Coordinates of C-alpha atoms and ligand atoms in Angstrom, one line a residue:
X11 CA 140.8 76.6 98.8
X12 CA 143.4 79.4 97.6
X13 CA 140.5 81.6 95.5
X14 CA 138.3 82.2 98.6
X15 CA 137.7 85.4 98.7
X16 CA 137.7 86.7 102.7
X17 CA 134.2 87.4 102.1
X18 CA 133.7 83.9 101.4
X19 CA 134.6 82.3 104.6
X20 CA 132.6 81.6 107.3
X21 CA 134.4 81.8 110.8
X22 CA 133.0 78.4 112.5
X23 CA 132.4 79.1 116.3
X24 CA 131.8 76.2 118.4
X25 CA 130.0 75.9 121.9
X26 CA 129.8 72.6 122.5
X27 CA 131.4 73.3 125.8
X28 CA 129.2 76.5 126.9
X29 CA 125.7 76.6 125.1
X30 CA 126.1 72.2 124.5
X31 CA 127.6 71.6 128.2
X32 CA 125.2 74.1 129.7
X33 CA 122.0 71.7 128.8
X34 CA 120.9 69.8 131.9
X35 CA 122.2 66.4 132.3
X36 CA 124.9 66.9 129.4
X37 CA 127.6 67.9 132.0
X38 CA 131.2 67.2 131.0
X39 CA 134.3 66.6 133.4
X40 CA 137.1 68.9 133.5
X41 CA 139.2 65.5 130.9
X42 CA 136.3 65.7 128.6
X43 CA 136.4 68.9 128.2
X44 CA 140.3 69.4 127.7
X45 CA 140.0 66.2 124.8
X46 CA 136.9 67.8 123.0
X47 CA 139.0 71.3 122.8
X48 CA 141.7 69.6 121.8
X49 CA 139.2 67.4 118.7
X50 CA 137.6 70.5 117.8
X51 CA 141.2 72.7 117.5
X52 CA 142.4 69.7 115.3
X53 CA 139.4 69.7 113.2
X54 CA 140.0 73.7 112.7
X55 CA 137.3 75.6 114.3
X56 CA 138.0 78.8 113.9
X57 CA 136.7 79.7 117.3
X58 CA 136.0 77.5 120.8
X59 CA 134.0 78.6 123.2
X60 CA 135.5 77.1 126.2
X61 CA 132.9 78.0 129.2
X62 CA 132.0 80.2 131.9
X63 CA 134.6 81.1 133.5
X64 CA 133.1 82.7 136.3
X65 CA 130.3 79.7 136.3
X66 CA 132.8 77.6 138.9
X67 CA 135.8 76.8 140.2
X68 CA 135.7 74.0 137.7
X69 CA 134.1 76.1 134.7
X70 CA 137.4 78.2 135.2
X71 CA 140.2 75.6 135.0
X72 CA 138.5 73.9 132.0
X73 CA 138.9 77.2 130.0
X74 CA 142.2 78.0 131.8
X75 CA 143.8 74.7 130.4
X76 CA 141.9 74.9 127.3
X77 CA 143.2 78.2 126.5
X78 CA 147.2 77.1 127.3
X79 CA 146.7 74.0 125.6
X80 CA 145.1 75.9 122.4
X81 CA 147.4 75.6 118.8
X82 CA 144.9 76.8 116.2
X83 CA 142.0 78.1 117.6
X84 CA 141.1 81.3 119.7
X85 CA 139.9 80.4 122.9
X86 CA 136.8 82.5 124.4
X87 CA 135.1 82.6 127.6
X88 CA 131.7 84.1 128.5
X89 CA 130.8 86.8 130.6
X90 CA 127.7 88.5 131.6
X91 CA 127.4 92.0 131.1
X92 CA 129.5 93.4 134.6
X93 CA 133.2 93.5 135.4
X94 CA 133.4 90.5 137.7
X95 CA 132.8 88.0 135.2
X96 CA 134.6 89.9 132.6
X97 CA 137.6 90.2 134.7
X98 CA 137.4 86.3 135.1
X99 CA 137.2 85.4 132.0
X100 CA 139.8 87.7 130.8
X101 CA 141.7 85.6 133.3
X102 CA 141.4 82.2 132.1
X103 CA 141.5 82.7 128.3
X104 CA 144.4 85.4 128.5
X105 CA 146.8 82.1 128.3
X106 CA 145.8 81.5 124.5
X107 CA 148.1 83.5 121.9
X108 CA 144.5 84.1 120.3
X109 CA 141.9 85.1 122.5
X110 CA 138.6 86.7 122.9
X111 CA 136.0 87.5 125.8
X112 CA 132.2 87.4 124.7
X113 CA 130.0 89.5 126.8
X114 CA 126.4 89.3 126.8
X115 CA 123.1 90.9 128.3
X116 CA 119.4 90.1 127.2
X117 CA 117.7 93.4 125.8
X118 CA 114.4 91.8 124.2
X119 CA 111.5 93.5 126.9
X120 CA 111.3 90.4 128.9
X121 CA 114.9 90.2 129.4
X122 CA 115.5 94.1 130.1
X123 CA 112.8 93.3 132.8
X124 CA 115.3 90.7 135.0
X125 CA 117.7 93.2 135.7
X126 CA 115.2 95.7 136.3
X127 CA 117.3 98.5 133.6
X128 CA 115.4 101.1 132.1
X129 CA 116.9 101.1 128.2
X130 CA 119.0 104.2 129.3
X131 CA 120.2 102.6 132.1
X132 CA 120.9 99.2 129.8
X133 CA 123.0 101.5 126.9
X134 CA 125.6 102.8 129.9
X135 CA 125.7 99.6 130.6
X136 CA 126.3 97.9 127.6
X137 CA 129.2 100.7 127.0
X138 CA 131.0 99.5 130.2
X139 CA 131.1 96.5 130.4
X140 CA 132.4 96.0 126.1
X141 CA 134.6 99.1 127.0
X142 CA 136.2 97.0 130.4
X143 CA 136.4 94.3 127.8
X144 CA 138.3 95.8 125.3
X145 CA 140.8 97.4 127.6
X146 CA 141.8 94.0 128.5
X147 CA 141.5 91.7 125.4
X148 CA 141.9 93.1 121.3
X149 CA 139.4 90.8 120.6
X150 CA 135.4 91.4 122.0
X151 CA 132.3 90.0 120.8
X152 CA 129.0 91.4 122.1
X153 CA 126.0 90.2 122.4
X154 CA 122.3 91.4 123.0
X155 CA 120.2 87.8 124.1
X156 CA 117.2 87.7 122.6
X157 CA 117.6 89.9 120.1
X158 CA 115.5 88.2 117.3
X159 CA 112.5 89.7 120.0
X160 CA 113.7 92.7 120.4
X161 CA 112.6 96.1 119.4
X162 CA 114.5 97.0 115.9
X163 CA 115.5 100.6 117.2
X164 CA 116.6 99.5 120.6
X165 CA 118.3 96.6 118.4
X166 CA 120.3 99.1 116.1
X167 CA 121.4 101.7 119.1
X168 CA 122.5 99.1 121.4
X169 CA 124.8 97.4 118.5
X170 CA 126.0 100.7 117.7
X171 CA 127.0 101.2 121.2
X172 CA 128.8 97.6 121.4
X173 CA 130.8 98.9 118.0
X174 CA 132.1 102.0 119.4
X175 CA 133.0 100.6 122.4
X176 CA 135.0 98.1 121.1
X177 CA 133.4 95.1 120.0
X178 CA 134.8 93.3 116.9
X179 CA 132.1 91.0 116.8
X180 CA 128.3 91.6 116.9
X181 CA 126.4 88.0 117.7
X182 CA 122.9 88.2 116.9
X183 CA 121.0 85.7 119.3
X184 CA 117.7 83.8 118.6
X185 CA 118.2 82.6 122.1
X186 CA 114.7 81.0 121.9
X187 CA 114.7 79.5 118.4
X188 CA 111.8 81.9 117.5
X189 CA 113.2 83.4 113.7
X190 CA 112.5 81.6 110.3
X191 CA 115.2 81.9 107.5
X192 CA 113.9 84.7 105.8
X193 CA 113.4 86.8 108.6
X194 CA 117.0 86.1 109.6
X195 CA 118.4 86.8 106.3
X196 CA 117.0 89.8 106.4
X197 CA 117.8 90.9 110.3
X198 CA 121.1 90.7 109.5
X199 CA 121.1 92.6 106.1
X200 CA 119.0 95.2 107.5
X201 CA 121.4 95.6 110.7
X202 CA 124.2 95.9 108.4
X203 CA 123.2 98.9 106.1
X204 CA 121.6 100.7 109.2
X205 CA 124.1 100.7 112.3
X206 CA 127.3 103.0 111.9
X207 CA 130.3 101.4 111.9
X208 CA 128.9 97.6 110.9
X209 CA 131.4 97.3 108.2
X210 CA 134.0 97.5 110.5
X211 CA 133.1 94.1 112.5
X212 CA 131.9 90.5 112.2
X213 CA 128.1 89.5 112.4
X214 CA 128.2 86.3 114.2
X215 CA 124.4 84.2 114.2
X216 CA 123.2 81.8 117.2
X217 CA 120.5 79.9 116.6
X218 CA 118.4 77.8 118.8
X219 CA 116.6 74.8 117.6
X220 CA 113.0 75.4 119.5
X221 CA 111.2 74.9 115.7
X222 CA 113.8 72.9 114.0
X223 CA 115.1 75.5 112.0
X224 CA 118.2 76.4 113.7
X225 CA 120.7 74.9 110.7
X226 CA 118.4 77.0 107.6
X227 CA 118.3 80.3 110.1
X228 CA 121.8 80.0 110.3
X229 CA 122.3 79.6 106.7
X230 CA 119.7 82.4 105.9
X231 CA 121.9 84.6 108.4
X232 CA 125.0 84.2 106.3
X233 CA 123.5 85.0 102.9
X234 CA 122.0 88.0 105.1
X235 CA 125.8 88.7 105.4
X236 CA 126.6 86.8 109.1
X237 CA 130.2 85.6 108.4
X238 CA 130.1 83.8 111.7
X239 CA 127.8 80.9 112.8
X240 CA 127.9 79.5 116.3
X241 CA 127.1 76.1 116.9
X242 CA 127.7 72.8 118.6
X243 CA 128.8 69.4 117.5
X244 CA 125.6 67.3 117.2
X245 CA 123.6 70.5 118.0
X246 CA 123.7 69.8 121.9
X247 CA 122.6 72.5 123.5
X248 CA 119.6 73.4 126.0
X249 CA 116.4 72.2 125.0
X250 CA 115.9 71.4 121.6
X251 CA 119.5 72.2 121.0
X252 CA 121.8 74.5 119.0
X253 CA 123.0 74.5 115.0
X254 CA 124.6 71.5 114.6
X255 CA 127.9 72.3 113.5
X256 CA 128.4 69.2 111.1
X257 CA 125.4 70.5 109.2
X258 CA 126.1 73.6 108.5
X259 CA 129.8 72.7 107.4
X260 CA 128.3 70.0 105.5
X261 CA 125.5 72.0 103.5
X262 CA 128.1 74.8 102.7
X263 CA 130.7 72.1 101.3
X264 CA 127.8 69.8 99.4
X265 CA 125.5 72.6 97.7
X266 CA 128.5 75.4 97.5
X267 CA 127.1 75.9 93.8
X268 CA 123.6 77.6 96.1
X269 CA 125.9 78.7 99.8
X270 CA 129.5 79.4 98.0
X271 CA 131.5 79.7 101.6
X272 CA 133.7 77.9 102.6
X273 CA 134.9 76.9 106.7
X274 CA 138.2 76.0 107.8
X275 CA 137.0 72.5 109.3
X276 CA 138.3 69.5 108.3
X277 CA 135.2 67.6 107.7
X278 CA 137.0 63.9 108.2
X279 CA 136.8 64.4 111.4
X280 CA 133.5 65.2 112.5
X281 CA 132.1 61.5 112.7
X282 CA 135.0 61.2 115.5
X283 CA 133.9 64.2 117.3
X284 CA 130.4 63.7 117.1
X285 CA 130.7 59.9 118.3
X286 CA 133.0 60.8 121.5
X287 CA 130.3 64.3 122.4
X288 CA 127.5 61.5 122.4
X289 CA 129.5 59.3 124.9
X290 CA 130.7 62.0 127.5
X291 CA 127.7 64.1 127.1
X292 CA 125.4 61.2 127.8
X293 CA 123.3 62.5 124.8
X294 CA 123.0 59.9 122.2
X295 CA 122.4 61.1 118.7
X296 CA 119.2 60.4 117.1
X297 CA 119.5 57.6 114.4
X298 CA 118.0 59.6 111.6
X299 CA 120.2 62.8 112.7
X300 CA 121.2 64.7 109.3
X301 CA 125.3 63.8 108.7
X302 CA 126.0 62.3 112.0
X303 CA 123.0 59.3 112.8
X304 CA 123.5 55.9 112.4
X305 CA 121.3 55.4 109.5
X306 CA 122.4 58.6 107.5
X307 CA 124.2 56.7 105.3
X308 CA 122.5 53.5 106.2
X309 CA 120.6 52.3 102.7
X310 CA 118.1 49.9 104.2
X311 CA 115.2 49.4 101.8
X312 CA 115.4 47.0 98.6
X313 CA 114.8 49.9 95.8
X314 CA 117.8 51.8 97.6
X315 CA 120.1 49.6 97.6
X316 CA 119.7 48.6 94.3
X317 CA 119.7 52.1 93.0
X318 CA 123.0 52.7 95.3
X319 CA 124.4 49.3 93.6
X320 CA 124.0 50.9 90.2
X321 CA 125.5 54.2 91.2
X322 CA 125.9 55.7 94.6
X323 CA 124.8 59.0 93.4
X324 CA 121.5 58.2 93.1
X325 CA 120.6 58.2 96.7
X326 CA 123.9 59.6 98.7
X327 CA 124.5 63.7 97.9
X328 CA 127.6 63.4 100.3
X329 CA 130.5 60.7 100.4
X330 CA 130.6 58.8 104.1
X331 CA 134.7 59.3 103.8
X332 CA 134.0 62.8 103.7
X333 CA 133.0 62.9 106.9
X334 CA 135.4 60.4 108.9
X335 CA 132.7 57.5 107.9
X336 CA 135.3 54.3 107.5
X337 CA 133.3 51.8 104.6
X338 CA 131.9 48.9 105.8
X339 CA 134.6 46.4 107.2
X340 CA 134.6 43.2 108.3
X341 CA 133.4 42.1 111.7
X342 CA 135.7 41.6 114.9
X343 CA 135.7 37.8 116.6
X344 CA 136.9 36.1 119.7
X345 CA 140.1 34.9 117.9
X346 CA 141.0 38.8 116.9
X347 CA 144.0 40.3 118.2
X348 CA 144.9 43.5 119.7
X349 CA 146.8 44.7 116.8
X350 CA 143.3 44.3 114.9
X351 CA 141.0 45.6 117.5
X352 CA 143.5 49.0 117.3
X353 CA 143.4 49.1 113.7
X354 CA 140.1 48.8 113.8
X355 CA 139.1 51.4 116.6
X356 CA 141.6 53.7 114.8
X357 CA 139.7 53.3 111.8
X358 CA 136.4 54.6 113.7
X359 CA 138.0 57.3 115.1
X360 CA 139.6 56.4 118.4
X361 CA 142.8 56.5 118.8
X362 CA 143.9 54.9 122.3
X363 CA 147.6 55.0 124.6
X364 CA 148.2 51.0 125.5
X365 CA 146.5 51.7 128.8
X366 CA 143.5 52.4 127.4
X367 CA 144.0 50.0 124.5
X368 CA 144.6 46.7 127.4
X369 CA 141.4 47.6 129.0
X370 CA 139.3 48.4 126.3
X371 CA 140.7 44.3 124.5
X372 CA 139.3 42.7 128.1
X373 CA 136.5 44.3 127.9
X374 CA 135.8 43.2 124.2
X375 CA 137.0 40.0 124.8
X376 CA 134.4 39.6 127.1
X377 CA 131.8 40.6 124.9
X378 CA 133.3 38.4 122.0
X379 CA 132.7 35.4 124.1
X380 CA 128.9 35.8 124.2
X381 CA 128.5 37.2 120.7
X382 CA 129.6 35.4 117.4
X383 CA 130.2 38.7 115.4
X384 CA 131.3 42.2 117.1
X385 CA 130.4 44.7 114.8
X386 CA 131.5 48.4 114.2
X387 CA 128.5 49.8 116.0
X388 CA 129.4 47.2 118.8
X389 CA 132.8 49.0 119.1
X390 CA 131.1 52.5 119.5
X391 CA 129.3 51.3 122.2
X392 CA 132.1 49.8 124.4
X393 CA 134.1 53.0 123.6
X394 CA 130.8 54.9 124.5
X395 CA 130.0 53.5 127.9
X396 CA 133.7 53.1 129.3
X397 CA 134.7 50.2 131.7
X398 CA 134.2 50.2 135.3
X399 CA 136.0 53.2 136.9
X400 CA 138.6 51.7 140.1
X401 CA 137.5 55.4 141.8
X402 CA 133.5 54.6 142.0
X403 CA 132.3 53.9 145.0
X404 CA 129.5 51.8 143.8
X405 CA 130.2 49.0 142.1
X406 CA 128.0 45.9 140.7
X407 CA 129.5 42.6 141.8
X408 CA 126.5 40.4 140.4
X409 CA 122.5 40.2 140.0
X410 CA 120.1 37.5 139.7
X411 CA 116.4 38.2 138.6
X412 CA 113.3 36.1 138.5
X413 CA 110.5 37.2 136.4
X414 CA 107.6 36.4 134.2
X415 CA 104.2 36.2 133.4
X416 CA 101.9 37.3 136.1
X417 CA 103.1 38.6 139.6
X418 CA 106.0 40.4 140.7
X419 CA 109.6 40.2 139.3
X420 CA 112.3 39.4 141.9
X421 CA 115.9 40.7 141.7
X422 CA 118.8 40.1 144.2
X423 CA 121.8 42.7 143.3
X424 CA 125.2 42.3 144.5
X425 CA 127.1 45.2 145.2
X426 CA 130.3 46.6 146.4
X427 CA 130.4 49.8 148.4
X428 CA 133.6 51.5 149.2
X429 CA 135.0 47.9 149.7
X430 CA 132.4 46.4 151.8
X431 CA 129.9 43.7 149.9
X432 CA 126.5 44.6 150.4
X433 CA 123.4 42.3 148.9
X434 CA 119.6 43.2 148.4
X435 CA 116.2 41.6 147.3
X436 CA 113.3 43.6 145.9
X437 CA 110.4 43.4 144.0
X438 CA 109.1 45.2 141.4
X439 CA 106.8 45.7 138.2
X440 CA 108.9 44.0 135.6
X441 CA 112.9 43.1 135.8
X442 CA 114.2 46.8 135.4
X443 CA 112.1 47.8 138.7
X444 CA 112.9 45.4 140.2
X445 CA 116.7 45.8 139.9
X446 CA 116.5 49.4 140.5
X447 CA 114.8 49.4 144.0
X448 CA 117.2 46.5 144.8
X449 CA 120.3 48.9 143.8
X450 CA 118.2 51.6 146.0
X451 CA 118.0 49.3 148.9
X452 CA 121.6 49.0 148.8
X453 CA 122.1 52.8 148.5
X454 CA 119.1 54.7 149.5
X455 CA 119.0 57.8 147.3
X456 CA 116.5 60.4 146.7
X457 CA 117.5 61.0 143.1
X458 CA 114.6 61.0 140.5
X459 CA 114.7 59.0 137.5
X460 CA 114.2 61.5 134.4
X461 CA 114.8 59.3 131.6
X462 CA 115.5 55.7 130.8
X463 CA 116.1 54.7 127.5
X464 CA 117.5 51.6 125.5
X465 CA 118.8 51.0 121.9
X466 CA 119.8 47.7 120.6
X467 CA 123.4 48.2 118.8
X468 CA 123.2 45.8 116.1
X469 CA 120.4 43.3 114.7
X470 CA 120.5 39.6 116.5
X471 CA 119.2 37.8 119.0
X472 CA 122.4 38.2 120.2
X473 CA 122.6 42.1 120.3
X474 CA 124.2 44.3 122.8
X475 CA 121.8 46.5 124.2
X476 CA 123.2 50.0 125.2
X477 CA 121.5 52.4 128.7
X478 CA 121.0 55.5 129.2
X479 CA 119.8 57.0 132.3
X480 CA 119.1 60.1 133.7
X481 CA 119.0 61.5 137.4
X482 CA 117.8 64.8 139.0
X483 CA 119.1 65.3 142.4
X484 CA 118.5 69.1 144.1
X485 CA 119.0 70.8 140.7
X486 CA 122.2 68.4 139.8
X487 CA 121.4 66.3 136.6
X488 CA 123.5 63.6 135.7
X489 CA 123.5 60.6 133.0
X490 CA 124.6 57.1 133.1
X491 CA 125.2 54.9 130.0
X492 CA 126.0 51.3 129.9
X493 CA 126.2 48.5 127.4
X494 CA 125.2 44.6 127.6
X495 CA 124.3 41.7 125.6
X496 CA 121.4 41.4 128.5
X497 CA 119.6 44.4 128.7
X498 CA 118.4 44.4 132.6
X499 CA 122.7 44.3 133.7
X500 CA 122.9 47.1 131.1
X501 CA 120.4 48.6 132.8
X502 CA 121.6 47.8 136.4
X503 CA 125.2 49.3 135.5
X504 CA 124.0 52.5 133.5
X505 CA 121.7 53.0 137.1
X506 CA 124.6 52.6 139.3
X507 CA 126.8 54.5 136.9
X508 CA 124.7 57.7 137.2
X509 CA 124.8 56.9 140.9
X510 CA 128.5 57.0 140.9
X511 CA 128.0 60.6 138.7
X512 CA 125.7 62.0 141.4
X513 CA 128.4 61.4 144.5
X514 CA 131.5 62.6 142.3
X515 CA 129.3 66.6 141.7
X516 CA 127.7 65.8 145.2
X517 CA 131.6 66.1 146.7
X518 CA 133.0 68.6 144.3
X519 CA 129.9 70.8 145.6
X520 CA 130.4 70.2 149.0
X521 CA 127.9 68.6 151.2
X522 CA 124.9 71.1 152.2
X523 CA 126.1 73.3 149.8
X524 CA 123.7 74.7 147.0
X525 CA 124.4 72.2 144.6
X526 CA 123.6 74.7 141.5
X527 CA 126.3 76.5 139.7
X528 CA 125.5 79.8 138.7
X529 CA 124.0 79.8 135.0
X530 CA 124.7 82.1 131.8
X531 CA 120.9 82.6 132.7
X532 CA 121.1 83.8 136.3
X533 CA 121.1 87.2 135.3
X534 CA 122.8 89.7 138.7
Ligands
KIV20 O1 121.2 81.7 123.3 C1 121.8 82.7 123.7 O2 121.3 83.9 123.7 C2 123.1 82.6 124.2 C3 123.9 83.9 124.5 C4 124.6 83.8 125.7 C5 124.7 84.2 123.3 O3 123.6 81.5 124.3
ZN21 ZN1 122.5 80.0 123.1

């Protein structure tokens, strides 16, 4: 928009890849992360929070690449509040022509109390670490975690510290979704007209999702005056998640006449995006998810759809082109071509090399042969799951089960280990159980299983059934997804799949080694 006034815009941070990546079980590899950068510096976020640099060896050559490969975005790492990790991360993102380090320590009481600093102690060291910051990168954001609990004096002389020092950003944490929109309107008005210098930077607003309020206290920051909100694409994020970036863009752009900013994100492209976080995450997105779920534009009931018939306005505020949603199309069948399955992925979002394009058509060949129709939603889910991987070590060959009603279900699985066929019968309370303690027969494992969950993709008798599964092993949680017409071999891949996920962080660890990378939380 040419008359947006520059205090009108609202800098769009994402941290899909730090806060979102950092939730247990939603760990990305070092591909995923260079292709979501690259989806999320297309779809112009202003600012991408790449990682922790000093987090990992792996953590650092995600932000590394991320930060060469950048075109419109700055690139920023995180660091905790001492010159090791700021000296890291100044490292990795110093390859971006726009850059920034974001340094961070928690100064509500029960965070000064990790470190063990006295708030006198904490000050000096606030005015380090943003100074050793600054002398290495123009551009610094602070951050004091947990500042929505901590004390308002403390809150104002720290901040002025941060400014003087350097900072040209001030992010204002509610690290454990505790505020409420008023209250975090008026934090950030108040922080404004009290601490010297605020003018001078950006207030930036992190919300956490604890009480489900993390999109409105984000809002409520920004008419407080935040021109900055950090968030992640679906609102991944540790525990109840982050601000979901696509709402926030989206409530600014559909009720600008109440929120008049405006973002610099292209908001076509967030159904892409949020579709291809779901699959590498492993998180799925809830079905009635604001913007983003499968039945937010879905007008199921009679009365809708009549009203919608008669005009669209009466039940749909937003347009589903507006945010990448193609219309309804017609369905995929066996006698479909390539050129049509391309044009349609394309249409969804995906755009594939012919590699990717020959395996994706066997794979939905396959699945044309045992169902009549394959819809849109069918497509998502084969693009979701993947194909079999040539580099796992576990693969399923074949599976027969027995079951019914009354006694034990009986499953013989078939797999191939490293090359070598290996075959197992067990028993178990129902066909899944079964399966599983045949697959753990096979390859005894001491992971636990943390969650196990199954959506059917479409409506039929014939409906593919997609799996998600989730495995905790020594700290290392990891989740395997898979997609069937018959849900028990969904199951049985999806199983083996977050097998395959365990041995792949089990070797990048090294054996015996702790298995836990250090976390933004591990406070030194
Ligand atoms: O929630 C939080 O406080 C954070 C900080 C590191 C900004 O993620
Ligand atoms: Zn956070």
């Amino acid at each position: 928009m040419t008359d947006t006034k520059p205090q009108d815009r609202v800098l769009i941070f994402d941290t899909t890849l730090r806060d979102g990546e950092q939730s247990p079980g939603a760990t990305m590899t070092h591909d995923e992360k260079i292709e979501i950068a690259g989806m999320l510096d297309e779809m112009g976020v202003d600012i991408i929070e790449a990682g922790f640099p000093i987090a990992s060896e792996g953590d650092f050559a995600a932000v590394s690449e991320i930060a060469k490969n950048a075109v419109n975005s700055r690139i920023c790492g995180l660091a905790r509040a001492n010159f090791a990790d700021i000296d890291r991360c100044w490292e990795a993102v110093k390859h971006a022509e726009k850059n920034r380090i974001h340094t961070f320590i928690g100064t509500s009481p029960l965070h000064r109390a990790i470190p063990n600093l006295t708030m006198d102690e904490m000050a000096d060291k606030i005015h380090e670490t943003v100074t050793r910051a600054r002398n290495l990168c123009e551009d610094v954001q602070w951050s004091p975690m947990d500042a929505t609990r901590t004390e308002w004096d403390y809150l104002c002389r720290v901040i002025e510290i941060a400014i003087k020092a350097g900072a040209t950003t001030i992010n204002i944490p509610d690290t454990v979704g505790y505020t409420a929109p008023e209250e975090s309107a008026d934090l950030i008005r108040r922080l404004i007209e009290t601490v010297p210098g605020a003018d001078e930077v950006i207030f930036a607003t992190h919300c956490h999702n604890d009480l489900g309020m993390a999109t409105a206290n984000a809002l409520a920051a920004v008419a407080g005056g935040a021109r900055q909100i950090e968030c992640t694409i679906n609102g991944l994020g540790e525990r109840a998640g982050n601000t979901a970036l696509e709402e926030v863009v989206m409530a600014m752009k559909t009720r600008h006449d109440i929120m008049p900013w405006t973002t610099g994100v292209d908001t076509t492209k967030i159904m892409a995006i949020s579709r291809r976080v779901a699959t590498v995450s492993g998180f799925p997105v809830q079905f009635n998810k604001a913007i983003v779920g499968k039945n937010a534009f879905a007008h199921e009931s009679g009365i809708h759809q009549d009203g919608m018939l008669k005009n669209r306005e009466n039940f749909e505020i937003m347009r589903p082109e507006d945010i990448g949603l193609a219309g309804t199309s017609l369905p995929l069948g066996k006698h479909s071509g390539r050129a049509a399955l391309r044009d349609k992925l394309e249409h969804l979002g995906f755009e594939l090399g012919d590699n990717q394009l020959k395996d994706v058509f066997v794979r939905f060949k396959d699945l044309a042969d045992r169902k009549k129709e394959v819809m849109d939603d069918d497509l998502i889910a084969l693009m979701r799951v993947g194909g079999d991987d040539e580099s796992d070590a576990l693969k399923l060959v074949s599976m027969k089960v027995i079951c019914g009603t009354g006694g034990q279900a009986e499953s013989t699985v078939e797999m191939e280990i490293n090359g070598k066929d290996i075959s197992a019968t067990a028993y178990g309370d129902g066909p899944v159980d079964a399966t599983f303690k045949a697959v753990r027969e096979i390859h005894p494992n001491e992971a636990r299983l943390q969650l196990y969950q199954v959506h059917a993709v479409t409506e039929g008798m014939d409906a593919q059934a997609t799996v998600s599964v989730r495995l905790e092993e020594n700290g290392n949680v990891v989740t395997g997804q898979s997609a069937d017409t018959d849900t028990v071999v969904a199951s049985a891949k999806a199983y083996i799949n977050a097998l395959n996920r365990l041995l792949v962080r089990r070797a990048k660890m090294g054996e015996g080694a702790d298995t836990r990378e250090i976390s933004y939380r591990d406070m030194s």
